[in-house]
PDB file of C-alpha atoms in Angstrom:
ATOM      1  CA  VAL A 298       0.000   0.000   0.000  1.00  0.00           C
ATOM      2  CA  GLN A 299       1.361   3.353  -1.030  1.00  0.00           C
ATOM      3  CA  LEU A 300      -0.289   6.723  -0.692  1.00  0.00           C
ATOM      4  CA  GLN A 301       1.528   9.817  -1.833  1.00  0.00           C
ATOM      5  CA  ALA A 302       0.617  13.482  -1.812  1.00  0.00           C
ATOM      6  CA  SER A 303       2.310  15.649  -4.429  1.00  0.00           C
ATOM      7  CA  GLY A 304       1.993  18.960  -6.229  1.00  0.00           C
ATOM      8  CA  GLY A 305       3.238  21.268  -3.530  1.00  0.00           C
ATOM      9  CA  GLY A 306       5.657  24.102  -4.089  1.00  0.00           C
ATOM     10  CA  LEU A 307       6.336  27.781  -3.651  1.00  0.00           C
ATOM     11  CA  VAL A 308       3.598  30.153  -4.773  1.00  0.00           C
ATOM     12  CA  GLN A 309       2.898  33.831  -4.303  1.00  0.00           C
ATOM     13  CA  PRO A 310      -0.085  35.037  -2.283  1.00  0.00           C
ATOM     14  CA  GLY A 311      -3.191  34.896  -4.420  1.00  0.00           C
ATOM     15  CA  GLY A 312      -1.794  32.066  -6.496  1.00  0.00           C
ATOM     16  CA  SER A 313      -3.041  28.528  -7.015  1.00  0.00           C
ATOM     17  CA  LEU A 314      -1.829  24.978  -6.685  1.00  0.00           C
ATOM     18  CA  ARG A 315      -3.349  21.584  -7.304  1.00  0.00           C
ATOM     19  CA  LEU A 316      -2.346  18.807  -4.951  1.00  0.00           C
ATOM     20  CA  SER A 317      -2.726  15.146  -5.845  1.00  0.00           C
ATOM     21  CA  CYS A 318      -3.154  12.152  -3.593  1.00  0.00           C
ATOM     22  CA  ALA A 319      -2.250   9.029  -5.549  1.00  0.00           C
ATOM     23  CA  ALA A 320      -2.609   5.434  -4.471  1.00  0.00           C
ATOM     24  CA  SER A 321      -0.756   2.386  -5.696  1.00  0.00           C
ATOM     25  CA  GLY A 322      -1.402  -1.212  -4.858  1.00  0.00           C
ATOM     26  CA  PHE A 323      -5.070  -0.647  -4.128  1.00  0.00           C
ATOM     27  CA  THR A 324      -8.007   1.377  -5.405  1.00  0.00           C
ATOM     28  CA  LEU A 325      -9.265   4.558  -3.787  1.00  0.00           C
ATOM     29  CA  GLU A 326     -12.775   3.841  -5.026  1.00  0.00           C
ATOM     30  CA  TYR A 327     -14.128   2.623  -1.673  1.00  0.00           C
ATOM     31  CA  TYR A 328     -12.306   5.060   0.555  1.00  0.00           C
ATOM     32  CA  VAL A 329     -13.026   8.404   2.084  1.00  0.00           C
ATOM     33  CA  ILE A 330     -10.059  10.697   1.435  1.00  0.00           C
ATOM     34  CA  GLY A 331      -9.083  13.388   3.882  1.00  0.00           C
ATOM     35  CA  TRP A 332      -6.679  16.267   3.401  1.00  0.00           C
ATOM     36  CA  TYR A 333      -4.786  17.648   6.385  1.00  0.00           C
ATOM     37  CA  ARG A 334      -2.054  20.174   6.899  1.00  0.00           C
ATOM     38  CA  GLN A 335       0.505  20.939   9.554  1.00  0.00           C
ATOM     39  CA  ALA A 336       2.361  24.197   9.836  1.00  0.00           C
ATOM     40  CA  PRO A 337       5.549  24.578  11.882  1.00  0.00           C
ATOM     41  CA  GLY A 338       4.752  24.784  15.572  1.00  0.00           C
ATOM     42  CA  LYS A 339       1.073  24.064  15.026  1.00  0.00           C
ATOM     43  CA  GLU A 340      -1.131  21.028  15.378  1.00  0.00           C
ATOM     44  CA  ARG A 341      -2.257  19.094  12.354  1.00  0.00           C
ATOM     45  CA  GLU A 342      -5.630  20.302  11.140  1.00  0.00           C
ATOM     46  CA  ALA A 343      -8.242  18.926   8.788  1.00  0.00           C
ATOM     47  CA  VAL A 344      -8.600  20.836   5.552  1.00  0.00           C
ATOM     48  CA  SER A 345     -11.003  18.870   3.401  1.00  0.00           C
ATOM     49  CA  CYS A 346     -12.565  15.489   2.791  1.00  0.00           C
ATOM     50  CA  ILE A 347     -14.413  13.689   0.018  1.00  0.00           C
ATOM     51  CA  SER A 348     -16.644  10.657   0.375  1.00  0.00           C
ATOM     52  CA  SER A 349     -16.133   7.415  -1.509  1.00  0.00           C
ATOM     53  CA  SER A 350     -18.883   8.316  -3.965  1.00  0.00           C
ATOM     54  CA  GLY A 351     -17.713  11.881  -4.340  1.00  0.00           C
ATOM     55  CA  SER A 352     -21.156  13.182  -3.445  1.00  0.00           C
ATOM     56  CA  SER A 353     -20.224  14.484  -0.021  1.00  0.00           C
ATOM     57  CA  THR A 354     -17.422  16.851   0.894  1.00  0.00           C
ATOM     58  CA  TYR A 355     -16.132  18.718   3.918  1.00  0.00           C
ATOM     59  CA  TYR A 356     -14.107  21.927   4.121  1.00  0.00           C
ATOM     60  CA  ALA A 357     -12.591  23.694   7.078  1.00  0.00           C
ATOM     61  CA  ASP A 358     -13.944  27.213   7.514  1.00  0.00           C
ATOM     62  CA  SER A 359     -10.513  28.638   6.776  1.00  0.00           C
ATOM     63  CA  VAL A 360     -10.503  27.226   3.230  1.00  0.00           C
ATOM     64  CA  LYS A 361     -14.180  27.316   2.225  1.00  0.00           C
ATOM     65  CA  GLY A 362     -14.674  29.013  -1.115  1.00  0.00           C
ATOM     66  CA  ARG A 363     -10.978  28.736  -1.971  1.00  0.00           C
ATOM     67  CA  PHE A 364     -10.233  24.996  -1.967  1.00  0.00           C
ATOM     68  CA  THR A 365     -12.006  22.296  -3.952  1.00  0.00           C
ATOM     69  CA  VAL A 366     -11.595  18.555  -3.477  1.00  0.00           C
ATOM     70  CA  SER A 367     -12.420  16.138  -6.284  1.00  0.00           C
ATOM     71  CA  ARG A 368     -11.875  12.611  -7.482  1.00  0.00           C
ATOM     72  CA  GLY A 369     -10.110  11.904 -10.749  1.00  0.00           C
ATOM     73  CA  SER A 370     -12.468  10.350 -13.286  1.00  0.00           C
ATOM     74  CA  ALA A 371     -10.024   7.706 -14.415  1.00  0.00           C
ATOM     75  CA  GLU A 372      -6.916   8.039 -12.312  1.00  0.00           C
ATOM     76  CA  ASN A 373      -6.607   6.442  -8.912  1.00  0.00           C
ATOM     77  CA  THR A 374      -6.134   9.923  -7.565  1.00  0.00           C
ATOM     78  CA  VAL A 375      -7.876  12.594  -5.534  1.00  0.00           C
ATOM     79  CA  PHE A 376      -7.147  16.266  -6.089  1.00  0.00           C
ATOM     80  CA  LEU A 377      -7.186  19.359  -3.910  1.00  0.00           C
ATOM     81  CA  ARG A 378      -7.399  22.538  -5.915  1.00  0.00           C
ATOM     82  CA  MET A 379      -6.224  25.512  -3.869  1.00  0.00           C
ATOM     83  CA  ASN A 380      -6.980  29.024  -5.083  1.00  0.00           C
ATOM     84  CA  SER A 381      -6.409  32.469  -3.575  1.00  0.00           C
ATOM     85  CA  LEU A 382      -3.623  31.090  -1.446  1.00  0.00           C
ATOM     86  CA  LYS A 383      -2.546  32.994   1.646  1.00  0.00           C
ATOM     87  CA  PRO A 384       0.641  32.868   3.705  1.00  0.00           C
ATOM     88  CA  ASP A 385      -1.403  31.154   6.433  1.00  0.00           C
ATOM     89  CA  ASP A 386      -1.884  28.214   4.053  1.00  0.00           C
ATOM     90  CA  THR A 387       1.829  27.425   4.292  1.00  0.00           C
ATOM     91  CA  ALA A 388       2.160  23.904   5.679  1.00  0.00           C
ATOM     92  CA  VAL A 389       2.941  20.302   4.861  1.00  0.00           C
ATOM     93  CA  TYR A 390      -0.176  18.797   3.338  1.00  0.00           C
ATOM     94  CA  TYR A 391      -1.098  15.155   3.850  1.00  0.00           C
ATOM     95  CA  CYS A 392      -3.796  12.858   2.576  1.00  0.00           C
ATOM     96  CA  ALA A 393      -5.350  10.032   4.536  1.00  0.00           C
ATOM     97  CA  ILE A 394      -7.809   7.248   3.757  1.00  0.00           C
ATOM     98  CA  ASP A 395     -10.589   5.454   5.586  1.00  0.00           C
ATOM     99  CA  ARG A 396     -12.920   2.747   4.315  1.00  0.00           C
ATOM    100  CA  ALA A 397     -16.052   4.536   5.420  1.00  0.00           C
ATOM    101  CA  PRO A 398     -19.229   5.784   3.737  1.00  0.00           C
ATOM    102  CA  SER A 399     -19.010   9.468   4.479  1.00  0.00           C
ATOM    103  CA  CYS A 400     -17.000  12.471   5.532  1.00  0.00           C
ATOM    104  CA  THR A 401     -18.332  13.345   8.951  1.00  0.00           C
ATOM    105  CA  PHE A 402     -16.604  15.863  11.148  1.00  0.00           C
ATOM    106  CA  TYR A 403     -17.543  17.134  14.608  1.00  0.00           C
ATOM    107  CA  GLU A 404     -15.974  20.478  15.450  1.00  0.00           C
ATOM    108  CA  GLY A 405     -13.203  19.861  12.955  1.00  0.00           C
ATOM    109  CA  GLN A 406     -12.511  16.311  14.112  1.00  0.00           C
ATOM    110  CA  TYR A 407     -13.104  13.281  11.900  1.00  0.00           C
ATOM    111  CA  TYR A 408     -15.590  10.862  13.448  1.00  0.00           C
ATOM    112  CA  ARG A 409     -13.459   7.780  12.870  1.00  0.00           C
ATOM    113  CA  THR A 410      -9.765   6.888  12.796  1.00  0.00           C
ATOM    114  CA  TRP A 411      -7.925   7.142   9.488  1.00  0.00           C
ATOM    115  CA  ASP A 412      -6.652   3.812   8.193  1.00  0.00           C
ATOM    116  CA  TYR A 413      -3.527   5.116   6.516  1.00  0.00           C
ATOM    117  CA  TRP A 414      -1.603   8.339   6.055  1.00  0.00           C
ATOM    118  CA  GLY A 415       0.433   9.228   3.027  1.00  0.00           C
ATOM    119  CA  GLN A 416       3.651  11.148   2.745  1.00  0.00           C
ATOM    120  CA  GLY A 417       3.182  14.896   2.745  1.00  0.00           C
ATOM    121  CA  THR A 418       3.963  17.647   0.294  1.00  0.00           C
ATOM    122  CA  GLN A 419       5.208  21.103   1.241  1.00  0.00           C
ATOM    123  CA  VAL A 420       3.185  24.169   0.273  1.00  0.00           C
ATOM    124  CA  THR A 421       4.798  27.547   0.820  1.00  0.00           C
ATOM    125  CA  VAL A 422       2.917  30.757   0.131  1.00  0.00           C
ATOM    126  CA  SER A 423       5.249  33.701   0.122  1.00  0.00           C
ATOM    127  CA  SER A 424       6.152  36.743  -1.912  1.00  0.00           C
TER     128      SER A 424
END
């Protein structure tokens, strides 16, 4: 089982990036995918989530209206499109999977335990 986040980099404030979470050795079709981030000196926080069917999503208040999570139509990949990036978005971004039916969060906390975490990708927003 391999899960890898990629697509990070250095971008100016107001810019955009698209992160990918790719799986190998198994299919993402039956999994909920969560996106998290961790900035230096801060706790890891949930950013977004997409259900196994793609019909249900979750966004943290801090990214609503700017980030969009989606499933690739053919690739075994989930994407996180990030627009209007701010310096506060600077962090290592991770994806995680859980074989569950929905993205359910209570006060920013996922209602289950994630099965597996992938390697992160660094996003730096700076001028």
